[in-house]
Every structure is written in C-alpha cells, then in structure tokens.
Amino acid sequence: MRASRALAVTATAFAAVGLAAPMAVATNGPVNVAVNPQSVHQGGMLKVTAQGCGHGGKVWSNAFPTTSLSAGDGTNYAHARVRNNTTPGQYHLSVKCSDNDRIATQKFTVLAGNGAQGGLGGSMGPSSVEMQVGGGLVAAAAVGGAVFLVRRRRTSHAAF
C-alpha cells in the first residue's frame, strides 16, 4: 500500500512539472516598455527597454528604422538612432517579441536640431606624444636662447 501511494505521489509530481514547463517558457508579450530619453533631438539615440521577450524581438517607428530587441532573461533592450530628417513632434514606437504576436507601444518626442555635440570639452590630459612634442619645443627654445646669449657676449667682449 505504501509503495502504491508513493508511486502515485511521484507520478503526480512529474505530471505537474511536465505540464508547467511549457507555461514557464511561453511569454505574454512585451510589457513595461520604456524609452530613454523621452525627448530626443533629430539624429539622436534612443534606448528602448522591455520585459517579457524571452527570445528577442523588434522595435520600429516612423522616426527610426526597425531595430532588433536583444534576447535574454528579464529585461530586453534596443538602441535606435532617430533619422536626421525626422519631423519634430510626438511619435509612437512599437515592440513585438519573436515568440508572441502581441505588440506594445510607447510615446516619445523628437526635438528640432541636432543637439549639443560637446565632445570631451578639455576633460582629458595631453597624450604622451603631445608631451614629447611640447618638451622638444621647450628644449629647442632653451638651446636657441643660450646660443643667442653666448654669441652676444662674444661680440661685446671683442669690442673692449
């Protein structure tokens, strides 16, 4: 009796795990879609994040070309570059997972102009090549000044 009861419990446990596995793999489609930054200049980059796409997907909009959504566990992301000639205004982007037909949307705004291309702004020190060139110029100036002073002394002593 005990053996048959143990066998029944084991068979039930295996059946529960076997039936739950396909449900764990299936996704409900993209959720928690976010755009960063919410407002971007023409030609700027957007980062789109979404959850619920276990096998990747795609992101598209009228403001940028279709972009692949990364595959992974948890949060998926894509980087999209807004076209330079996109008309400023409000746009929608759409996210679709590879393993589901559901589509999620999110709003974002395109601003006029290319924004500031600030570069490094003096935040880096000189490179070793720049230091060597600068040191060489200082040394050449010192040698030139010494030669000038020595020649000037010789001509002034010859007059006496």
Short mmCIF file of C-alpha atoms in Angstrom, two decimals, residues 21-31 51-56 72-74 76 96-102:
data_model
loop_
_atom_site.label_atom_id
_atom_site.label_comp_id
_atom_site.label_asym_id
_atom_site.label_seq_id
_atom_site.Cartn_x
_atom_site.Cartn_y
_atom_site.Cartn_z
CA ALA A 21 7.39 23.63 -18.13
CA PRO A 22 5.74 24.81 -21.38
CA MET A 23 3.95 27.56 -19.46
CA ALA A 24 7.24 28.77 -17.99
CA VAL A 25 8.76 29.11 -21.48
CA ALA A 26 5.78 30.92 -23.00
CA THR A 27 5.74 34.71 -22.69
CA ASN A 28 2.81 37.06 -22.61
CA GLY A 29 4.46 39.57 -24.93
CA PRO A 30 6.23 42.82 -24.25
CA VAL A 31 5.44 44.65 -21.02
CA GLN A 51 10.32 42.91 -20.42
CA GLY A 52 8.67 39.66 -21.42
CA CYS A 53 10.55 38.83 -24.63
CA GLY A 54 12.47 35.66 -23.93
CA HIS A 55 13.74 35.24 -27.50
CA GLY A 56 14.28 38.85 -28.57
CA GLY A 72 17.67 37.45 -22.81
CA ASP A 73 16.14 36.83 -19.46
CA GLY A 74 14.38 39.65 -17.70
CA ASN A 76 15.47 43.29 -23.21
CA LYS A 96 6.99 42.91 -30.76
CA CYS A 97 8.55 39.78 -29.29
CA SER A 98 9.78 36.99 -31.57
CA ASP A 99 7.80 34.38 -29.63
CA ASN A 100 4.49 36.26 -29.36
CA ASP A 101 2.14 38.23 -31.63
CA ARG A 102 1.30 40.93 -29.08
#
